[in-house]
Coordinates of C-alpha atoms and ligand atoms in Angstrom, one line a residue:
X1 CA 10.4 -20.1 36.7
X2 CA 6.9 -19.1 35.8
X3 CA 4.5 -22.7 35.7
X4 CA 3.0 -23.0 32.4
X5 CA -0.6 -22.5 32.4
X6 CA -2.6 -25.2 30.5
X7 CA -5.8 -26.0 29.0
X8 CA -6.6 -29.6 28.6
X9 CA -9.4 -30.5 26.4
X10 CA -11.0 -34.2 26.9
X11 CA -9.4 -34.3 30.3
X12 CA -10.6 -37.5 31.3
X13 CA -10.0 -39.8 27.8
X14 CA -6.9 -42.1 27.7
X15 CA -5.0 -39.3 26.4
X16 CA -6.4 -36.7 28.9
X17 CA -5.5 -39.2 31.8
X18 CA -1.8 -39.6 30.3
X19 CA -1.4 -35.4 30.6
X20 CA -2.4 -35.8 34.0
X21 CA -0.4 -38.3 35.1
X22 CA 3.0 -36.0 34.0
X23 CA 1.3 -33.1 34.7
X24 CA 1.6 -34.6 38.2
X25 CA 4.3 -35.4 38.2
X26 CA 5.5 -32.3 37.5
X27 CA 3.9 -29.8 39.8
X28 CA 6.4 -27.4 40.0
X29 CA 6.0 -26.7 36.4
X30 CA 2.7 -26.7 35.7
X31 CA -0.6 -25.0 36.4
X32 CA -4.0 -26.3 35.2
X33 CA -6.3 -23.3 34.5
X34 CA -9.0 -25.4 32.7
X35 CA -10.2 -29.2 32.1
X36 CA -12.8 -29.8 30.1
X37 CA -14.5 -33.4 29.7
X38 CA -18.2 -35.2 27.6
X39 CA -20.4 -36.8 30.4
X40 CA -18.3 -38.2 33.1
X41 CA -18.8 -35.5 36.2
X42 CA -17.5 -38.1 38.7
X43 CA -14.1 -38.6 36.6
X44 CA -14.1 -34.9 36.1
X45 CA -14.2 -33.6 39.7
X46 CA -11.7 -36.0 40.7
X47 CA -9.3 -34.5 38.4
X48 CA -9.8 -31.4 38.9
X49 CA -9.3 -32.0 42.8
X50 CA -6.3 -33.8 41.8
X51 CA -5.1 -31.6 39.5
X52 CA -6.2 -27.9 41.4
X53 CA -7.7 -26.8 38.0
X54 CA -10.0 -23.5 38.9
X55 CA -12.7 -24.7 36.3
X56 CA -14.4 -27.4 34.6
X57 CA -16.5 -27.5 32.2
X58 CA -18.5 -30.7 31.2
X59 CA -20.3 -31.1 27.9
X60 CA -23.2 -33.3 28.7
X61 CA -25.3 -30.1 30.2
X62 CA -27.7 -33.1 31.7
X63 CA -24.6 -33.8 34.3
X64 CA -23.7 -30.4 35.7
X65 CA -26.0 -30.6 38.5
X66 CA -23.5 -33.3 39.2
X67 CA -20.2 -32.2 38.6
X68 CA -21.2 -28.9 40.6
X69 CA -22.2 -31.7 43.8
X70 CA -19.1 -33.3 43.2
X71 CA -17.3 -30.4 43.3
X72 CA -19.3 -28.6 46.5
X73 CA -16.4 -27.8 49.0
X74 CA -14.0 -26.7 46.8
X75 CA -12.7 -23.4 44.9
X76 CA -12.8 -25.2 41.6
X77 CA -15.9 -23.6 39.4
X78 CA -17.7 -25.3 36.6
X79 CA -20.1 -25.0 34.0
X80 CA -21.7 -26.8 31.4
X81 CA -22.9 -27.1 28.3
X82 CA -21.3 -26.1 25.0
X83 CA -21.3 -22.7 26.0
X84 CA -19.2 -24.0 28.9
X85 CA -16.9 -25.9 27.1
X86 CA -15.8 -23.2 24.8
X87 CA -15.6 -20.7 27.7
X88 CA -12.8 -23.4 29.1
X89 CA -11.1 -23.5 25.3
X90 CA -10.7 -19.8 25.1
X91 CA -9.1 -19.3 28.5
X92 CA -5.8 -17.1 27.8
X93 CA -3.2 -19.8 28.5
X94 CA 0.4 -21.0 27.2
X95 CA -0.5 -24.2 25.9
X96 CA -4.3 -25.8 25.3
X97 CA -4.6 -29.5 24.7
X98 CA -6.8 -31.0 22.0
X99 CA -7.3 -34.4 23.3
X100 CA -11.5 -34.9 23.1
X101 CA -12.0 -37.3 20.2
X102 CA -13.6 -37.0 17.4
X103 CA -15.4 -33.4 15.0
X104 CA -16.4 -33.0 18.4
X105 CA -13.4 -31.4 19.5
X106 CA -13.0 -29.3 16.1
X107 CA -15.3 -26.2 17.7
X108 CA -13.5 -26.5 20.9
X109 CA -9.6 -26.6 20.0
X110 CA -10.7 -23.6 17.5
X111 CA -11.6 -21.8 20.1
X112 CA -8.5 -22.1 21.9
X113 CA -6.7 -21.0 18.7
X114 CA -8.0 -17.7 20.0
X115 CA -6.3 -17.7 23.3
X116 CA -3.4 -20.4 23.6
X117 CA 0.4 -19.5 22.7
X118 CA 0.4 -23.0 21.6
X119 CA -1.7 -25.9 20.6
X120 CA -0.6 -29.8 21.5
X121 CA -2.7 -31.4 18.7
X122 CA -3.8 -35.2 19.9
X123 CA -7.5 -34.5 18.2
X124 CA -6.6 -35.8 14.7
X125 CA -9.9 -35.6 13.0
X126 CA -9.8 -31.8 13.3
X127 CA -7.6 -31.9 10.6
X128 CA -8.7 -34.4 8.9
X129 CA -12.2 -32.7 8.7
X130 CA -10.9 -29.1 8.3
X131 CA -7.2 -29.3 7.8
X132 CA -7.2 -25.9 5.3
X133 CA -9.1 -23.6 7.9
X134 CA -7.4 -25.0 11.3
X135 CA -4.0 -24.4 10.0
X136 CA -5.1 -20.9 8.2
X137 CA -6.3 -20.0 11.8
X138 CA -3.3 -21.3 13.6
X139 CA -1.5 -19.5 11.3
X140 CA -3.7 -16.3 11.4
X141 CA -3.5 -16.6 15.0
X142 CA 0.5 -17.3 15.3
X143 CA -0.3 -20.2 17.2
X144 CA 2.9 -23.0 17.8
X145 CA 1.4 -25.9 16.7
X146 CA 2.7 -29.1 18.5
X147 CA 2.1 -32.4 17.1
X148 CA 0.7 -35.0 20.0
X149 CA 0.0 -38.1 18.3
X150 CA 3.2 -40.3 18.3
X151 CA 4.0 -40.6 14.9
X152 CA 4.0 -37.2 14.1
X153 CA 5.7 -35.9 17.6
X154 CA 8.4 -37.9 16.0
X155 CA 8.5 -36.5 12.6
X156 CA 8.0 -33.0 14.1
X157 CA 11.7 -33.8 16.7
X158 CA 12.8 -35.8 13.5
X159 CA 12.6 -32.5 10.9
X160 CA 14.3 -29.8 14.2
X161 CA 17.1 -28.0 12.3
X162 CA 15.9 -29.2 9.1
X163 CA 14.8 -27.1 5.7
X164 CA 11.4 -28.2 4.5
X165 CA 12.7 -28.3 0.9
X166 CA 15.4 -30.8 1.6
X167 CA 12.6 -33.2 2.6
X168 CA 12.3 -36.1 0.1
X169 CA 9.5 -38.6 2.0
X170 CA 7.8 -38.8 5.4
X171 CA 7.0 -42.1 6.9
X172 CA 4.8 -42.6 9.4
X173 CA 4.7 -46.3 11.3
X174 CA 1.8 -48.6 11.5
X175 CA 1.7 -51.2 14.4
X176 CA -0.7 -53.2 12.1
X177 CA -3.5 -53.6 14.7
X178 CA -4.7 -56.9 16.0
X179 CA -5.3 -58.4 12.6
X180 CA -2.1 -57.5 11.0
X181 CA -1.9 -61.4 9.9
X182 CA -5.8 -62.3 9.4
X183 CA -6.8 -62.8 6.2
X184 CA -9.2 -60.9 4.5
X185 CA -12.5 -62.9 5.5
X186 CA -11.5 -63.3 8.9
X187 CA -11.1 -59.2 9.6
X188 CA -14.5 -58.5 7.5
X189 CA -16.5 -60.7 10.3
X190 CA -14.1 -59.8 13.4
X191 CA -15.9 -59.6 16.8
X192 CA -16.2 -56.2 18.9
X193 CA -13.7 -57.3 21.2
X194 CA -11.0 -58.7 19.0
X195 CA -11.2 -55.6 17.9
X196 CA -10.5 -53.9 20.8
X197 CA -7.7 -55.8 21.7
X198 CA -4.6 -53.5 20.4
X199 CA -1.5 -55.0 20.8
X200 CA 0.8 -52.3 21.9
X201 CA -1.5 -49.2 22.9
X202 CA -3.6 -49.1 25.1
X203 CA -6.2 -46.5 24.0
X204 CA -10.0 -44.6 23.9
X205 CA -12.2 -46.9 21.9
X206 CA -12.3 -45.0 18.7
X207 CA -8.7 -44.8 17.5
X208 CA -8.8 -48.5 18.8
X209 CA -11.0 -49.4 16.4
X210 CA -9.5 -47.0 13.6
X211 CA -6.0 -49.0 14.4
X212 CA -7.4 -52.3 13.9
X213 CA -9.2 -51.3 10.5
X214 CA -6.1 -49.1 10.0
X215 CA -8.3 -46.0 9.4
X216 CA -5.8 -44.8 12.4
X217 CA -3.1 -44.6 9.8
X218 CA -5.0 -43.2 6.8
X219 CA -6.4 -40.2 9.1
X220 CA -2.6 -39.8 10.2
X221 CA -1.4 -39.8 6.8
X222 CA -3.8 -36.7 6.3
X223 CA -2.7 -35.1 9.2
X224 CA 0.7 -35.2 8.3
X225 CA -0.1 -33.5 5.1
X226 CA -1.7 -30.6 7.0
X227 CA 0.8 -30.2 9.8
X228 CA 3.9 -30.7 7.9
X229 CA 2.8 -29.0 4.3
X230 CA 3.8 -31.8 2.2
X231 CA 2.4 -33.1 -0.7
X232 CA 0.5 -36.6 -0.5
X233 CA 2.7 -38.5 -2.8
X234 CA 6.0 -37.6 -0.2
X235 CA 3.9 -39.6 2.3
X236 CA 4.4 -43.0 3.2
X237 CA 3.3 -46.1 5.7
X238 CA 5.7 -48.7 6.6
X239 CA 3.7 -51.6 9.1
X240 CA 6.1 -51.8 12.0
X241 CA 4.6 -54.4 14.4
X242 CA 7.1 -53.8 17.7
X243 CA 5.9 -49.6 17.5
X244 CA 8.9 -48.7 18.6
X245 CA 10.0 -46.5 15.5
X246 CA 7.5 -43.5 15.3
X247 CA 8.0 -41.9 12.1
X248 CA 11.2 -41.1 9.9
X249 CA 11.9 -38.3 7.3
X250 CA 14.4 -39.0 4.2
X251 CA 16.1 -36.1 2.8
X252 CA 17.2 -35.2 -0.6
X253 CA 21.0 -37.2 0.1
X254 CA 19.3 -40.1 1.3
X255 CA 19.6 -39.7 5.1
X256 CA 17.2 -40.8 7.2
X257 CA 16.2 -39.5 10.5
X258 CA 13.8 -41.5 12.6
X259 CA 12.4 -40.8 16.0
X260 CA 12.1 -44.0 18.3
X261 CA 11.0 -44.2 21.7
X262 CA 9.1 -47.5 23.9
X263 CA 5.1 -47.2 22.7
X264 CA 4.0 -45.1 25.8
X265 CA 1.7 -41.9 25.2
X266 CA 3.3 -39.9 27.9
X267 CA 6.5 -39.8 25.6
X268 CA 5.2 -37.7 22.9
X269 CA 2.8 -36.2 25.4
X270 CA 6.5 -34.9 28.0
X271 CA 7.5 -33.4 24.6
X272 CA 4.6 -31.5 23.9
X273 CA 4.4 -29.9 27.7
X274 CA 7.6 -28.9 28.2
X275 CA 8.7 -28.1 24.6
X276 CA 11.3 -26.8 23.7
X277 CA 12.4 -27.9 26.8
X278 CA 12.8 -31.5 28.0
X279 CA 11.4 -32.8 31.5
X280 CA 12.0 -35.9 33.1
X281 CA 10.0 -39.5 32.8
X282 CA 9.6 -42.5 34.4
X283 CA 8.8 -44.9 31.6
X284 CA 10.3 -48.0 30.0
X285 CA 13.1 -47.1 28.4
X286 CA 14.7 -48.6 25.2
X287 CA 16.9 -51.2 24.9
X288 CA 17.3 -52.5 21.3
X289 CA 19.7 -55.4 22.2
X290 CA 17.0 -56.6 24.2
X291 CA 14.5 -56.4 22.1
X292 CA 17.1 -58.0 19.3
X293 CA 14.7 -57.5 16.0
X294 CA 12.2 -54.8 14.9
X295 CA 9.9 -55.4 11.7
X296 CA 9.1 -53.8 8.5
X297 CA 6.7 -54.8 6.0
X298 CA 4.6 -52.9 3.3
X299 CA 0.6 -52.4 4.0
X300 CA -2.0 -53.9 2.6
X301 CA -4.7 -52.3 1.5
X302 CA -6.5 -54.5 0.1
X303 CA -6.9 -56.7 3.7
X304 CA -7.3 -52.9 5.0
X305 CA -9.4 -51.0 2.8
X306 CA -9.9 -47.6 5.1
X307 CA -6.4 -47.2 4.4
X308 CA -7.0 -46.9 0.6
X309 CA -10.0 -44.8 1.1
X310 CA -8.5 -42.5 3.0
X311 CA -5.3 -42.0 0.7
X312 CA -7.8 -41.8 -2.3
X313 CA -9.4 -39.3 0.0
X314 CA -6.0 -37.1 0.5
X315 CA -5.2 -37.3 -3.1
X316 CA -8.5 -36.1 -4.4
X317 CA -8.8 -33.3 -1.7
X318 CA -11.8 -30.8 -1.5
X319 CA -14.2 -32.2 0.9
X320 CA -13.6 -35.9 0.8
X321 CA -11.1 -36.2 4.0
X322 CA -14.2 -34.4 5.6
X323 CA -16.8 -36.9 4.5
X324 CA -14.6 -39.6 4.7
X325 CA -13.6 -38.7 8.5
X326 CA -17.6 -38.4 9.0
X327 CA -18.6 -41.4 7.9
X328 CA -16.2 -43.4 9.5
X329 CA -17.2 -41.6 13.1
X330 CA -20.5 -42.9 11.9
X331 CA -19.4 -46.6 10.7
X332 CA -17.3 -47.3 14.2
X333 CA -20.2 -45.9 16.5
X334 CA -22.6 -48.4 14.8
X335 CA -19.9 -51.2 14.7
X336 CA -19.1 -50.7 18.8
X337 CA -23.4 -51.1 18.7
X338 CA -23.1 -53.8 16.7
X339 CA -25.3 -52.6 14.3
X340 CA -23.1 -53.2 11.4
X341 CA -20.2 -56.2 11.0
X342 CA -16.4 -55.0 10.9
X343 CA -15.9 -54.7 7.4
X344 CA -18.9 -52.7 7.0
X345 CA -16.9 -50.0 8.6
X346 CA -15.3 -49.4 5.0
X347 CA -18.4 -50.5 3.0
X348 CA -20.4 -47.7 4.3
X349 CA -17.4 -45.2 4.2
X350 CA -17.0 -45.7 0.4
X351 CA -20.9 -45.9 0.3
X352 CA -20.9 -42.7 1.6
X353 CA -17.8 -41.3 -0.6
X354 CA -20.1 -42.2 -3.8
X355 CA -23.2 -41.1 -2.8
X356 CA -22.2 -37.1 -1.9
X357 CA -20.6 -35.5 -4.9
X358 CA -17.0 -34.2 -4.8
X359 CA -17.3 -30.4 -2.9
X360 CA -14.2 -28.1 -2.2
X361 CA -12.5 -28.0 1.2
X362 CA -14.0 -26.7 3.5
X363 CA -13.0 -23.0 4.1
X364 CA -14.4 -22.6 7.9
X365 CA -15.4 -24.5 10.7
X366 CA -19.1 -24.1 9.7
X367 CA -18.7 -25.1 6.4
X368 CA -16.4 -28.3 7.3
X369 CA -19.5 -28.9 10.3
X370 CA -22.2 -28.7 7.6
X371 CA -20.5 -31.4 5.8
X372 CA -19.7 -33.5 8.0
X373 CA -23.5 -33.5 9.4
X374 CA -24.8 -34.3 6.0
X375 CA -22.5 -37.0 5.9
X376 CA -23.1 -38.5 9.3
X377 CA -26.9 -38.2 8.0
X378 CA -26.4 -40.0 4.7
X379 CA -23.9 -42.5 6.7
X380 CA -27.0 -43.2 9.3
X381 CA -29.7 -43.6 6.8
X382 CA -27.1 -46.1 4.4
X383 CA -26.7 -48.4 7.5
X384 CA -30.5 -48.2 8.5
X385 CA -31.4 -49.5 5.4
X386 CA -29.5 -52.2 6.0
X387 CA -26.6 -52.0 3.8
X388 CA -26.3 -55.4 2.6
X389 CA -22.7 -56.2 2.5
X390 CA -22.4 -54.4 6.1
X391 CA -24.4 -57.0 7.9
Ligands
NAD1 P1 -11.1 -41.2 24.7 O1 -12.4 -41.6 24.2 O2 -10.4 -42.0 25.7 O3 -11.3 -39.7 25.4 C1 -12.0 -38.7 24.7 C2 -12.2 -37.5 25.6 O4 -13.1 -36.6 25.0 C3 -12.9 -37.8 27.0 O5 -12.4 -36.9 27.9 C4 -14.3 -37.5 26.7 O6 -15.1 -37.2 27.9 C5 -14.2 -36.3 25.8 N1 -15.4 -36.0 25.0 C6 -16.0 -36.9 24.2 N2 -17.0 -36.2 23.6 C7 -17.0 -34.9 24.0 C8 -17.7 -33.8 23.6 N3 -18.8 -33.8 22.8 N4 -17.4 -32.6 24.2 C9 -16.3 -32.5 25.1 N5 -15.6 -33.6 25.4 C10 -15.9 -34.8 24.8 O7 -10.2 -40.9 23.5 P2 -8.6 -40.8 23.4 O8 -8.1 -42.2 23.1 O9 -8.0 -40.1 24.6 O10 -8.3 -40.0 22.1 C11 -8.5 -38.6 22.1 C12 -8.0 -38.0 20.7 O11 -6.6 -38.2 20.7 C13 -8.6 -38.7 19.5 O12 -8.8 -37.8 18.5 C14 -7.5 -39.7 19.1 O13 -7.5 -40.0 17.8 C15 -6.2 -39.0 19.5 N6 -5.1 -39.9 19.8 C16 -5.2 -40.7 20.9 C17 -4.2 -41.6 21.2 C18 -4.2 -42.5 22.4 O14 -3.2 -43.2 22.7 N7 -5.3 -42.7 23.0 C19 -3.0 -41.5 20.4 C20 -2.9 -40.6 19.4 C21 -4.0 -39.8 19.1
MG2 MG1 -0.8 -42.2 16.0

């Protein structure tokens, strides 16, 4: 059997590390062509070696003196620099991996749009900031598409052998975050670190923080819409605090199909390397006796106002998912600096919502970048100036 030759995009991230780890696992049927990471060189090298990848690229062009050093000795070539990066992206290969977080990895898994077979698609904000034109170019481009992030690698085994137009609603699972139960005033003044404390994932620090403001699910709710082609109103969150249900589609007589699996990245991450085949996994496996109960229970958005924002944000289309996604890169960077409390995440995401008015989607990559910048300016100046209910 011929090894499938991958790309992986923000190699060294949580996700990154999780590819590696059944990547290596699976040797035989596998063959890394390409990593690409942001500043680490050390992390970088090491996986390469680990991996025998024949180039990395890094994007901090200030560290590639160092990755070259780190690499001396060895076949493996790098480069970097943007330039570099989306040389590594548009490597002909059978499956890229979008796994660098953030818009910063909307240029990049374009670019492999150009060159993959298939797409795994962990990257969620490069649909949420230019859903229209990434799926037009997948599309364009007769890319496969495969759904990484766990809720919708569920719905996407959940809908196999299913029409689209028997599909009544698509749920997608919320774990709730570390302040599921905290009341209102309590999340708005939550410290860095409680924040960071997830209770079942164990993740880079951005979606952490997106979990625990449940931004995480809003962002997901428009990435379903994009990868799945179904309208907002058939979307729906349930909190589920054990994460052991993913996601579950209802069809039109009432059946339910759910996909469950122990919360472990590698799961949905197996799924997306070997697809449509299956490989072997070491992890936890479930046992429901065991574990005796799971939970359901409706969200709340007003304790979580992201999550409403970002619905409002689907429903109303046009640009807003893309301002909305900016913003909020924005709002966590300066929260993690503790520039700005926790629940001035969401006061200077709706700040930001009101203060640019309503544009349509954006149509390409540039436009959606050019939006997003303006909004990542407006969102820095709004939380210079001290927004007053941020602090
Ligand atoms: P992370 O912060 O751990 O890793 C991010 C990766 O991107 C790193 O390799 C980093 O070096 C790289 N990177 C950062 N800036 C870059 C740039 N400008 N150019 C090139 N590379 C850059 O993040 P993560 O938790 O692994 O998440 C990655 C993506 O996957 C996010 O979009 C996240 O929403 C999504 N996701 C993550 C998880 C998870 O369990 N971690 C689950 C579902 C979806
Ligand atoms: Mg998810």
């Amino acid at each position: 059997m011929n090894r499938k030759r991958l790309v992986i995009l923000g190699a060294t991230g949580s996700i990154g590390r999780s590819v590696a780890d059944v990547v290596g696992a699976h040797r035989d049927a596998f063959e890394v062509l390409a990593i690409v990471g942001g500043s680490d060189a050390n992390a970088l090298a090491s996986m390469a070696r680990e991996l025998g990848a024949s180039f990395a690229a890094i994007a901090d062009e200030g560290q590639g003196a160092a990755l070259g050093e780190a690499l001396a000795g060895t076949s493996i070539k790098s480069g970097a620099g943007e330039q570099a990066v989306l040389d590594a992206a548009r490597m002909p290969c059978d499956l890229a991996i979008a796994a660098i977080v953030g818009t910063a990895g909307l240029k990049p898994a374009f670019a492999a749009l150009a060159a993959a077979s298939s797409l795994a698609l962990a990257n969620k904000e490069c649909l949420v900031s230019a859903g229209a034109a990434f799926m037009a170019e997948a599309r364009r481009r007769n890319v496969t598409l495969l759904p990484m992030d766990s809720e919708h690698n569920a719905i996407h085994q959940a809908l196999a052998g299913h029409r689209v137009e028997d599909i009544e609603t698509m749920t997608l699972t919320a774990s709730g975050g570390p302040f599921r139960n905290w009341d209102a005033d309590a999340i708005r003044v939550a410290r860095r670190d409680q924040a960071l404390a997830h209770p079942n994932w164990s993740m880079g620090r951005k979606i952490t923080i997106d979990s625990a403001s449940m931004m995480n699910k809003g962002l997901e709710l428009i990435e379903a819409h994009h990868l799945f082609r179904v309208d907002p109103a058939r979307l729906d969150v349930v909190v589920h605090p054990q994460s052991i249900v993913h996601g579950m589609v209802s069809f039109a007589d009432g059946a339910v199909v759910a996909g469950l699996a122990c919360p472990d990245m590698r799961v949905p991450i197996a799924h997306c390397l070997a697809y449509p085949a299956r490989i072997p996994l070491k992890t936890k496996r479930l046992d429901l006796a065991a574990l005796g109960q799971l939970e359901f229970s409706a969200p709340d958005e007003i304790r979580f106002p992201c999550l409403r924002l970002a619905r409002a944000a689907l429903r109303a289309g046009g640009d807003r998912p893309t301002v909305l996604n900016a913003a909020n890169e924005i709002a966590v960077a300066a929260f993690l600096e503790g520039a700005i409390a926790f629940g001035g995440i969401g006061d200077v995401v709706a700040a930001i919502l009101d203060l640019m008015p309503q544009a349509g989607a954006p149509a390409s990559v540039e436009a959606a970048l050019a939006i997003d910048n303006e909004a990542r300016l407006a969102a820095r100046r709004v939380i210079q100036s001290g927004l007053s209910s941020a602090q």
